[in-house]
mmCIF file of C-alpha atoms in Angstrom:
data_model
loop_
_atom_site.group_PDB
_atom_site.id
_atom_site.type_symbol
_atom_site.label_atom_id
_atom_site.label_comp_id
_atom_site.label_asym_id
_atom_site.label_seq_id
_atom_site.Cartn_x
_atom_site.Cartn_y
_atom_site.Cartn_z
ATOM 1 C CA UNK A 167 22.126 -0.093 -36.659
ATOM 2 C CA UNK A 168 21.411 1.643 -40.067
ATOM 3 C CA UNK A 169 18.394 3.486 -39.130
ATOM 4 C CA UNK A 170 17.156 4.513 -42.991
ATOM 5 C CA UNK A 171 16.780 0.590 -43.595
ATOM 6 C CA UNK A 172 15.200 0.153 -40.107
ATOM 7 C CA UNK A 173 12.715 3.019 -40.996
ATOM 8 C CA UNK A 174 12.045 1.217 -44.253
ATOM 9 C CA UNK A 175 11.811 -2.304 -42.933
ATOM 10 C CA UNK A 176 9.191 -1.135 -40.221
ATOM 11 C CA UNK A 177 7.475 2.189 -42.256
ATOM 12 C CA UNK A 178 4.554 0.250 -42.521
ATOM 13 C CA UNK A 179 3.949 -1.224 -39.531
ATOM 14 C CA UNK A 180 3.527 1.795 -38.187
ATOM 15 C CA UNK A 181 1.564 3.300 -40.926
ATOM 16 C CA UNK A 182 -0.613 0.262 -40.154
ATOM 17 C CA UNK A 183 -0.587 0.624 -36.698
ATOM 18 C CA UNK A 184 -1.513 4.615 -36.862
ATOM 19 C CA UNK A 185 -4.223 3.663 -39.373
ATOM 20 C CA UNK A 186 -6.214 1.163 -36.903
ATOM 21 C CA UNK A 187 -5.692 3.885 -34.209
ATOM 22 C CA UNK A 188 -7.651 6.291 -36.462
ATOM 23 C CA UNK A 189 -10.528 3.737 -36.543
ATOM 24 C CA UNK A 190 -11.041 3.538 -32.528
ATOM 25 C CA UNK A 191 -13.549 1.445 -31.555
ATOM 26 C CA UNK A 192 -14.668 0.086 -34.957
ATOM 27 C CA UNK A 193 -12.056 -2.259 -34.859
ATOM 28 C CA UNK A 194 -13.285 -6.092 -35.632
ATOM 29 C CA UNK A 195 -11.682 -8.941 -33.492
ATOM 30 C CA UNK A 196 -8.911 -9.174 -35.628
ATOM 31 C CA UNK A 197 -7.782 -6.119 -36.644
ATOM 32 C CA UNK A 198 -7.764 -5.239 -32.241
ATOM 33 C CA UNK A 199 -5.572 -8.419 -31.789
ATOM 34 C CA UNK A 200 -3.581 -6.631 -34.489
ATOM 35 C CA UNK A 201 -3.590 -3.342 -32.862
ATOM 36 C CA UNK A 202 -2.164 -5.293 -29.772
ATOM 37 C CA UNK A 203 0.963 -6.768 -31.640
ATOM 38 C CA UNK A 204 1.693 -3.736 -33.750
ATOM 39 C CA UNK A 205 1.828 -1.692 -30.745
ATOM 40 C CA UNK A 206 3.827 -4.045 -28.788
ATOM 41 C CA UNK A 207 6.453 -4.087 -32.000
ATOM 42 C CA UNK A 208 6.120 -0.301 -32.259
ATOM 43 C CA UNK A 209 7.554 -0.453 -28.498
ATOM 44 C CA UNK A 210 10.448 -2.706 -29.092
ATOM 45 C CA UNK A 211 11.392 -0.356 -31.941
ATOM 46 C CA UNK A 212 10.932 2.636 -30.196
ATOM 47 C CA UNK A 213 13.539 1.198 -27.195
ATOM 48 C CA UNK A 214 16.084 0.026 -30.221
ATOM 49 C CA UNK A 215 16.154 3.691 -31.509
ATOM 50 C CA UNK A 216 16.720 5.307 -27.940
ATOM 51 C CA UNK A 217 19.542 2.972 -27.284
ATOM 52 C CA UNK A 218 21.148 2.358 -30.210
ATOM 53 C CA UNK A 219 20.609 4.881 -32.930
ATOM 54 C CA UNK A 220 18.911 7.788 -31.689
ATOM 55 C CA UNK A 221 17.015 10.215 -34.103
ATOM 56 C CA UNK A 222 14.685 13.142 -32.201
ATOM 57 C CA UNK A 223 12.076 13.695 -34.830
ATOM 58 C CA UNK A 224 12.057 9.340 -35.611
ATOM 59 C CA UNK A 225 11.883 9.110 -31.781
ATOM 60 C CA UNK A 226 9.191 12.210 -31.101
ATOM 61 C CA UNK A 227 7.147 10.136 -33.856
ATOM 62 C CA UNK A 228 6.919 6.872 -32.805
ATOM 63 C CA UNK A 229 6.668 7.915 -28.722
ATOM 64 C CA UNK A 230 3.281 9.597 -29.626
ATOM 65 C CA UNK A 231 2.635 6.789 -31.881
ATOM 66 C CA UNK A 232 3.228 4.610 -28.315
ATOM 67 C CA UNK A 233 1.479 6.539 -25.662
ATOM 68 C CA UNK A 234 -1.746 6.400 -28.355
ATOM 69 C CA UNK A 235 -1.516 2.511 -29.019
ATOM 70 C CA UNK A 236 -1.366 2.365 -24.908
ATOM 71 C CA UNK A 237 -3.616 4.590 -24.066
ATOM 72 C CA UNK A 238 -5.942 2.583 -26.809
ATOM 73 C CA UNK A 239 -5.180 -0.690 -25.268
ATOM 74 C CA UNK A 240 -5.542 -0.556 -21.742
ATOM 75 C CA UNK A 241 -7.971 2.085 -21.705
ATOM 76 C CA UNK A 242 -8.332 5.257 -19.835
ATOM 77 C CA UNK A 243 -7.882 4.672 -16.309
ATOM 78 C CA UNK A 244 -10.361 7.123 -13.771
ATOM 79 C CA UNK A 245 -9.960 7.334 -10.264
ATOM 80 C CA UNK A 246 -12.457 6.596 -7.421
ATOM 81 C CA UNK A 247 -13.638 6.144 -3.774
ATOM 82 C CA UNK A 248 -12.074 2.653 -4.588
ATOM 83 C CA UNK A 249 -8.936 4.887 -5.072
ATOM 84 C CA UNK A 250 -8.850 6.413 -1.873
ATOM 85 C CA UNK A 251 -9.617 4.521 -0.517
ATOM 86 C CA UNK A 252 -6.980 1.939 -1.153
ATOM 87 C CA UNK A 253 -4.321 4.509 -1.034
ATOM 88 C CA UNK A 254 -5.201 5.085 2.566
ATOM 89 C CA UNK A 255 -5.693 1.935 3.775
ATOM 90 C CA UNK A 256 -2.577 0.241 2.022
ATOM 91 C CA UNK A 257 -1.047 2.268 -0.411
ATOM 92 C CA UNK A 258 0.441 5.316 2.035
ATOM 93 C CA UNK A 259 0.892 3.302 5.077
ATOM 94 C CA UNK A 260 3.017 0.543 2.869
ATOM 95 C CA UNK A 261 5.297 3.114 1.359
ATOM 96 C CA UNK A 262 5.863 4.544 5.026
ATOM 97 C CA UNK A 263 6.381 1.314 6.291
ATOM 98 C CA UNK A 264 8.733 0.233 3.377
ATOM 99 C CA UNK A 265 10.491 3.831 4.453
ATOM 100 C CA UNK A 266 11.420 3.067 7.958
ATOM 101 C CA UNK A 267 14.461 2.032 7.438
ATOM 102 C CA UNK A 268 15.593 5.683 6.556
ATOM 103 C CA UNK A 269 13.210 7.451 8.641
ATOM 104 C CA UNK A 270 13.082 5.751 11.907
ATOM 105 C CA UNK A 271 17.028 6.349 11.960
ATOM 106 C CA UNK A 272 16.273 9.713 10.600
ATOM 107 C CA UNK A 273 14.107 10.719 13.471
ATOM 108 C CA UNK A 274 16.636 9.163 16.128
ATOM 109 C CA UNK A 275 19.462 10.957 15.427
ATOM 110 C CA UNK A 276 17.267 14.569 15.085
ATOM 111 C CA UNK A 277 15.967 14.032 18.391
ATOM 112 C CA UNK A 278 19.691 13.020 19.802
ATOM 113 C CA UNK A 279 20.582 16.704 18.186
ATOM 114 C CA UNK A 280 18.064 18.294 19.790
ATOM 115 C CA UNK A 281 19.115 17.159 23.208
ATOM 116 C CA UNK A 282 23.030 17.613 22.716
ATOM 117 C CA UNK A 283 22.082 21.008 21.483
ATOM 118 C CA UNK A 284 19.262 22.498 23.823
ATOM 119 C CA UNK A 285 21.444 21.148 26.295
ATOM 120 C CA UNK A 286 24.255 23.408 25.212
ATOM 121 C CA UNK A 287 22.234 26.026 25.227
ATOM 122 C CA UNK A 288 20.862 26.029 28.166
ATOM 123 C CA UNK A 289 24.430 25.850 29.698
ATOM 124 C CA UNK A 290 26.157 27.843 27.715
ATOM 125 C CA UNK A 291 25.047 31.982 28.548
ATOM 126 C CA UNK A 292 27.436 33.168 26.010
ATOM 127 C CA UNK A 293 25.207 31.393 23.334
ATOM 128 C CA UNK A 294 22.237 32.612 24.856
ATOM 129 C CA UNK A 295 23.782 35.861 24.446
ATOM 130 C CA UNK A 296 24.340 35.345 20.381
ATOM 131 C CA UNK A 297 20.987 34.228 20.245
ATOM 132 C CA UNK A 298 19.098 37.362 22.052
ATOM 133 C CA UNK A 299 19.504 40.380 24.421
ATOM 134 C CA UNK A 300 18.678 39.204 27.859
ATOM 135 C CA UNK A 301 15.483 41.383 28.062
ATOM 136 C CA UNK A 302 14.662 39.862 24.423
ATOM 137 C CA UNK A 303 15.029 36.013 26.245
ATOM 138 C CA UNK A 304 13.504 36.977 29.258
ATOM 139 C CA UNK A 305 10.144 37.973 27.426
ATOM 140 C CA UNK A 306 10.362 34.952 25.151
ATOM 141 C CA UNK A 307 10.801 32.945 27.700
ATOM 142 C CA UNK A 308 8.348 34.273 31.088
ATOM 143 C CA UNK A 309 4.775 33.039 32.089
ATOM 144 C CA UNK A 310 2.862 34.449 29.763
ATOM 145 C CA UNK A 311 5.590 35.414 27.478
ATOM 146 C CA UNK A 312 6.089 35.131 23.494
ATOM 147 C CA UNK A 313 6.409 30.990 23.731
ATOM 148 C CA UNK A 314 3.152 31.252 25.459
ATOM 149 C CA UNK A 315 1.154 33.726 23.796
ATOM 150 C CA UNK A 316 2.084 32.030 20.799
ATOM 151 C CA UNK A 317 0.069 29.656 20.163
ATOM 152 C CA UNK A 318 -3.177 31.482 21.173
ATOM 153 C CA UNK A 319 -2.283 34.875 19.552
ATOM 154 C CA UNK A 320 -4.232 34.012 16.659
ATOM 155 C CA UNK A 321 -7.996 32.816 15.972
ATOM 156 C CA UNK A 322 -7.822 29.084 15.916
ATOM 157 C CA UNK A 323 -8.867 27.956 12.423
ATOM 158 C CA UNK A 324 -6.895 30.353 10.772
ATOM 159 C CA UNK A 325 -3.640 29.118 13.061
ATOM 160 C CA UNK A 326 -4.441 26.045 12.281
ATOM 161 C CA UNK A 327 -4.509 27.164 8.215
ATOM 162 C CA UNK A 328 -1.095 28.444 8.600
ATOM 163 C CA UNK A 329 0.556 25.500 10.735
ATOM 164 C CA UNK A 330 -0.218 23.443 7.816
ATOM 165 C CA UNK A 331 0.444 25.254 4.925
ATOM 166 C CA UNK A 332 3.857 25.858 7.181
ATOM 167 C CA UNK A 333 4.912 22.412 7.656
ATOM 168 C CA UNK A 334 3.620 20.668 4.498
ATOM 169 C CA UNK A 335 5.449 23.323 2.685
ATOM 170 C CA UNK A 336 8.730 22.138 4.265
ATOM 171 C CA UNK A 337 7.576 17.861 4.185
ATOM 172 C CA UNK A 338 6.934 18.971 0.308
ATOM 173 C CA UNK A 339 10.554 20.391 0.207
ATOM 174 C CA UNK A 340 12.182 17.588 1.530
ATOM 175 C CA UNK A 341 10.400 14.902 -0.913
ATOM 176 C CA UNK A 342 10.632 17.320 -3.477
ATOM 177 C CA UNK A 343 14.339 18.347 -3.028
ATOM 178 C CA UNK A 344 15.711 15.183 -2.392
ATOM 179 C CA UNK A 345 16.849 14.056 -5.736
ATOM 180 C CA UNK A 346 19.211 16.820 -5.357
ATOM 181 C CA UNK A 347 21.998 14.288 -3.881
ATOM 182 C CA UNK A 348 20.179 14.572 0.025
ATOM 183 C CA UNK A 349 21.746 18.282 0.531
ATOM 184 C CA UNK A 350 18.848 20.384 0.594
ATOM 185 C CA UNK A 351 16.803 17.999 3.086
ATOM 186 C CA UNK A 352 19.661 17.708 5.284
ATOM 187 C CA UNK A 353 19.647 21.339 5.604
ATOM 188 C CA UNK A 354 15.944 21.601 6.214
ATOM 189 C CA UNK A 355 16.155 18.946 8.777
ATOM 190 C CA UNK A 356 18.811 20.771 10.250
ATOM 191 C CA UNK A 357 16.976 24.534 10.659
ATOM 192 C CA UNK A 358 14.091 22.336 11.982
ATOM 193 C CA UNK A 359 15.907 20.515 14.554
ATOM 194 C CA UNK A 360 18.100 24.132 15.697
ATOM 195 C CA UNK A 361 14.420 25.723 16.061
ATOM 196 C CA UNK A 362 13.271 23.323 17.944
ATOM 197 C CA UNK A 363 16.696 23.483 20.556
ATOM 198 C CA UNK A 364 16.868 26.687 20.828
ATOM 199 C CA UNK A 365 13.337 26.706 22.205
ATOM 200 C CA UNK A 366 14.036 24.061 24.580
ATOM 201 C CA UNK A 367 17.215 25.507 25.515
ATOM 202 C CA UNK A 368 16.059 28.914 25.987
ATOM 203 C CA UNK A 369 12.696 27.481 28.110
ATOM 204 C CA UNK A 370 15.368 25.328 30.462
ATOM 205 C CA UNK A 371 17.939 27.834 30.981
ATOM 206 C CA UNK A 372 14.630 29.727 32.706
ATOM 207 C CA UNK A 373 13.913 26.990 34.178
ATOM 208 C CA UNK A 374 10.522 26.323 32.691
ATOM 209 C CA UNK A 375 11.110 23.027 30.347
ATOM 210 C CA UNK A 376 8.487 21.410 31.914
ATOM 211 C CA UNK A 377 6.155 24.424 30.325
ATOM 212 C CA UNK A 378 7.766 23.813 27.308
ATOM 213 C CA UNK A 379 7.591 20.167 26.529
ATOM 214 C CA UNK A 380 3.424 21.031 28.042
ATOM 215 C CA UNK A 381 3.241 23.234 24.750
ATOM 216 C CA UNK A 382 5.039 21.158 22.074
ATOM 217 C CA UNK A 383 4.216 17.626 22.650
ATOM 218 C CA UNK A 384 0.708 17.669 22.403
ATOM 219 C CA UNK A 385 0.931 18.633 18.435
ATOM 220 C CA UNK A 386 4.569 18.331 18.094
ATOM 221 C CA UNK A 387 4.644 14.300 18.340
ATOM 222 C CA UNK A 388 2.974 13.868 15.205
ATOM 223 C CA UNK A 389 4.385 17.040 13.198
ATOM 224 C CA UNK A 390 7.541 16.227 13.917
ATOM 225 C CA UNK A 391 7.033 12.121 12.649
ATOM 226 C CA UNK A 392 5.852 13.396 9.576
ATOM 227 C CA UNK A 393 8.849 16.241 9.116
ATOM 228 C CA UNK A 394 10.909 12.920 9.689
ATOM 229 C CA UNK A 395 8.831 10.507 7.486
ATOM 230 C CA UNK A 396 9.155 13.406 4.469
ATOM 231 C CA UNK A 397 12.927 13.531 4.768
ATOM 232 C CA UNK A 398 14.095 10.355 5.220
ATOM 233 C CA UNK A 399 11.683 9.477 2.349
ATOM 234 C CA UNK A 400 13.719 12.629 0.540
ATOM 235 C CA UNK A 401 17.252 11.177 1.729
ATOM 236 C CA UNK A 402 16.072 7.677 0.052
ATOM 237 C CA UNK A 403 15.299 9.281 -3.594
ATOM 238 C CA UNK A 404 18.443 11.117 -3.206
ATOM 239 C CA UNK A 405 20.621 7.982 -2.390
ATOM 240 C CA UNK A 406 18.762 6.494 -5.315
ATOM 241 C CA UNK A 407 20.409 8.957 -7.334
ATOM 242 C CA UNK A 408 23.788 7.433 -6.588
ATOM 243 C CA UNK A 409 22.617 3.773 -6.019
ATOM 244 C CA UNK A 410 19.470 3.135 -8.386
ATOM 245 C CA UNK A 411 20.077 -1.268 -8.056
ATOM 246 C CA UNK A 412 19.168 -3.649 -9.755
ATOM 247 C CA UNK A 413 17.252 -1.081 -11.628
ATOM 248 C CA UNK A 414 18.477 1.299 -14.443
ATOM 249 C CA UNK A 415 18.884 4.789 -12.673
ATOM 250 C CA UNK A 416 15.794 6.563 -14.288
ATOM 251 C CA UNK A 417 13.456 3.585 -13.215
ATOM 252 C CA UNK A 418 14.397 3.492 -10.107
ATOM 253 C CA UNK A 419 14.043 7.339 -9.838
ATOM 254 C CA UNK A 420 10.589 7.494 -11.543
ATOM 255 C CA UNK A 421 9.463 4.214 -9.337
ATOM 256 C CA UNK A 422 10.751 6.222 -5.905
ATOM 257 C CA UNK A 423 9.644 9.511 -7.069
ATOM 258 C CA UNK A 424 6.268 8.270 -7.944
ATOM 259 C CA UNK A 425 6.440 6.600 -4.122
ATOM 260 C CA UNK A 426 7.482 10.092 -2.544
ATOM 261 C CA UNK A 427 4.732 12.085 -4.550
ATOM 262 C CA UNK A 428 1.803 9.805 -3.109
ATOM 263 C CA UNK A 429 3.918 10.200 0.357
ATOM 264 C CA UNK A 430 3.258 13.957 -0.215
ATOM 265 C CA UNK A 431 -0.512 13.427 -0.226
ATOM 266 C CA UNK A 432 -0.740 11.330 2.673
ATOM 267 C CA UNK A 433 1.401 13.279 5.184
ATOM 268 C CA UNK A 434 -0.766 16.481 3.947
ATOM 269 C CA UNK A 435 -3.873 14.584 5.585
ATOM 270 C CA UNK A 436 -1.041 13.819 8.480
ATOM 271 C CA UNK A 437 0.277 17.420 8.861
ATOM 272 C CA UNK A 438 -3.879 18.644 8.849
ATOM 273 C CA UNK A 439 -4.387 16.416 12.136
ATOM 274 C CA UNK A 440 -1.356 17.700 13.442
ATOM 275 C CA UNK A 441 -2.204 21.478 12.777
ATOM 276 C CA UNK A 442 -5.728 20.700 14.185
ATOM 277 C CA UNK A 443 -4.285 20.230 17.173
ATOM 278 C CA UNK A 444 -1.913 23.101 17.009
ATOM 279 C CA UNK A 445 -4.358 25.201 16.855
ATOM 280 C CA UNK A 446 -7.049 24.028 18.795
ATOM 281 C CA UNK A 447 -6.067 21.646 21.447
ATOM 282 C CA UNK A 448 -1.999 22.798 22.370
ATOM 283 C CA UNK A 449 -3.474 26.439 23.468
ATOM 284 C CA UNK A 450 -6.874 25.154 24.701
ATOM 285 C CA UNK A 451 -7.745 25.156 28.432
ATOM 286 C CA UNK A 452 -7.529 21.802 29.182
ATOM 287 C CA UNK A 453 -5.086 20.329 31.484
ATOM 288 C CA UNK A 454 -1.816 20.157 30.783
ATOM 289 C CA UNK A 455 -1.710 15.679 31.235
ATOM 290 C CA UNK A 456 -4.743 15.620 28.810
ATOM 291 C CA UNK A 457 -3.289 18.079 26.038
ATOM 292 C CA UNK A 458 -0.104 15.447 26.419
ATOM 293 C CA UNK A 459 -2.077 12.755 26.115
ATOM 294 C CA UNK A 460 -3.905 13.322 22.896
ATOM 295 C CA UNK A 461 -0.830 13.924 21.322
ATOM 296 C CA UNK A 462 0.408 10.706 22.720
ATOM 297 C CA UNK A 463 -2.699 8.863 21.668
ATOM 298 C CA UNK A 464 -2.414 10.117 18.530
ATOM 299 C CA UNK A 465 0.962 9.219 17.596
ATOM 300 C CA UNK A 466 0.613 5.890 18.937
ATOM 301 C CA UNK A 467 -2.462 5.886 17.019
ATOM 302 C CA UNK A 468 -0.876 7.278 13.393
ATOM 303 C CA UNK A 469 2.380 4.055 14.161
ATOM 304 C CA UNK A 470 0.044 1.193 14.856
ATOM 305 C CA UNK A 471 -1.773 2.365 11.376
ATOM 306 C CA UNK A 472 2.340 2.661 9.604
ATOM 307 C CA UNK A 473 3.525 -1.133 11.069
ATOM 308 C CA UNK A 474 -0.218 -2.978 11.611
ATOM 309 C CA UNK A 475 -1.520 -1.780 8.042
ATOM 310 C CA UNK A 476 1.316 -0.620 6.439
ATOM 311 C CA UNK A 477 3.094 -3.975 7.246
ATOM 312 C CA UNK A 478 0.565 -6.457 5.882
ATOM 313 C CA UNK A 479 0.227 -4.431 2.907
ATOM 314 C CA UNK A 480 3.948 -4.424 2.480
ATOM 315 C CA UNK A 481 4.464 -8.121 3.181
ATOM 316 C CA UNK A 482 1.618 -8.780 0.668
ATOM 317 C CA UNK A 483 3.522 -6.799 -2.026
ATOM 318 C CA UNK A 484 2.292 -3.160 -2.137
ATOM 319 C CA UNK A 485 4.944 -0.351 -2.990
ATOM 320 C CA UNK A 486 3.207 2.655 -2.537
ATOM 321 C CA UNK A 487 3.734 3.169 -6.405
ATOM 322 C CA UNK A 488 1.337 3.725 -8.999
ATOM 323 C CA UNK A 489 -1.082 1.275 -10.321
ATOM 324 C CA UNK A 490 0.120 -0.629 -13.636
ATOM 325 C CA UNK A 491 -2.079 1.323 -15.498
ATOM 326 C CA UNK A 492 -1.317 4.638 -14.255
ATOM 327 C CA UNK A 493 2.280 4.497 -14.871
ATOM 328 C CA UNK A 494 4.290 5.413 -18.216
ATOM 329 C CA UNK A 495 5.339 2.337 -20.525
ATOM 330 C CA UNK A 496 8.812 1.074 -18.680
ATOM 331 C CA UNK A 497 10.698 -0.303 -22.140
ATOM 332 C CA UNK A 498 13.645 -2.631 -22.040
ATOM 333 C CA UNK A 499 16.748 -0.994 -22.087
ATOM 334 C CA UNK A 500 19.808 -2.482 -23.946
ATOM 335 C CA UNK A 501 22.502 -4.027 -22.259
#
């Protein structure tokens, strides 16, 4: 394409197009139906120029140009209780839902680690040895010692604060980090899974798993669903990377990425319930079978919201993405 006579065929079309822009809302019928074509044109030239004869300042130009006609003709957009309300009751459950297939398997083989390993552990004294000095494991590991103490050495709402900056820090990382080819969350998934053994390792080899499981379950069923939901969702954009689709790669980024940032909101809300109970009902007096079974209830609770809601929103087309209007202009690509 020779891009001086494109320029000069279109010149003033866009000239036009800028000058009804100017004019906002005094625009008669007309001249708005105008506004409408010229700006779909301007589009369709702007997506010739990218693929075939790119120019920056030409394409700097006529991308402001764009984004103005847009925001002109659908309006600016403002968010509401409606909102929230729809990204809680469809939007975030769908995209978890629609995730399952990556995080489900995700959380399966984390928990077979776990086992294999804290098993090994347990049986192995020579890795107990690399791990700690015997006095070190003994006082980690006694009634009353640091696995106990714990959880209650700190004033409730501010261990609460901290689980949850904690984990949605590393649910963040994995969502964030996973356009990096899946490397990074793998990792992270990894150093939370080897915490996690060597905890229950340790507490068995002493003989006191049963104290263990008493002090992790009740928050730990929902932290850890979300820690899986976060990187499986991170493992997806990453795969994306290599396999984008039907889709050209940077759609099918943007679309997934746009998917994982809402995920990062809703397993915040997630991680605070979980931290909640971290702090205030895992180290509480209450018996052991009814700290267990609040975090049972509440897992059960947070999965019949991902497959009940999340699947009839999924089934009746919701993504998790974006609204229409929310999104950036997705121009045709050539060929």
């Amino acid at each position: 394409m020779d891009l001086d006579v494109f320029v000069t065929a279109h010149r003033a079309e866009w000239e036009r197009l800028d000058l009804l822009l100017r004019r906002g809302r005094r625009l008669t019928g007309a001249e708005a139906d105008e506004l409408v074509a010229l700006y779909q044109r301007a589009a369709t030239h702007l997506s010739l120029i990218q693929s075939s004869a790119p120019d920056p300042m030409l394409t700097a130009r006529l991308t402001q140009l764009v984004a103005r006609a847009r925001a002109t003709v659908t309006g600016v957009r403002r968010a509401s209780w409606r909102d929230a309300v729809h990204f809680l009751t469809e939007g975030f459950p769908a995209a978890v839902y629609r995730a399952r297939h990556w995080w489900v398997p995700t959380a399966l083989v984390s928990v077979l680690l776990t086992v294999v390993m804290g098993w090994w552990i347990a049986h192995h004294p020579d890795v107990q040895a690399a791990i700690g000095a015997p006095s070190e494991l003994r006082q980690m590991t006694r009634p009353g010692g640091e696995y106990e103490t714990y959880y209650s050495s700190h004033p409730e709402a501010s261990f609460a604060a901290q689980v949850w900056t904690n984990n949605a820090e590393a649910a963040g990382l994995c969502l964030v980090l996973g356009a990096f080819l899946c490397l990074p969350v793998v990792w992270i998934l990894f150093t939370n899974v080897l915490n996690l053994a060597v905890g229950a390792g340790l507490m068995t080899s002493a003989g006191r798993l049963d104290t263990f499981l008493a002090l992790v379950l009740p928050h730990g069923l929902l932290e850890l669903t979300a820690v899986f939901v976060a990187a499986g969702t991170g493992l997806r954009l990453g795969w994306t990377v290599v396999d984008p689709g039907p889709l050209p790669r940077r759609t099918a980024l943007a679309q997934q990425g746009r998917a994982a940032l809402g995920m990062a909101v809703g397993l915040a809300l997630v991680l605070f319930v979980s931290g909640s109970i971290e702090g205030f009902v895992t180290p509480s007096g209450l018996p052991t079978w009814a700290r267990v079974s609040i975090g049972v209830l509440v897992e059960l609770a947070f999965l019949t919201y991902v497959y009940v809601l999340g699947g009839r929103a999924a089934r009746a087309g919701e993504t998790g993405d974006v609204e229409m209007t929310g999104r950036s202009a997705e121009l045709p690509v050539a060929a």
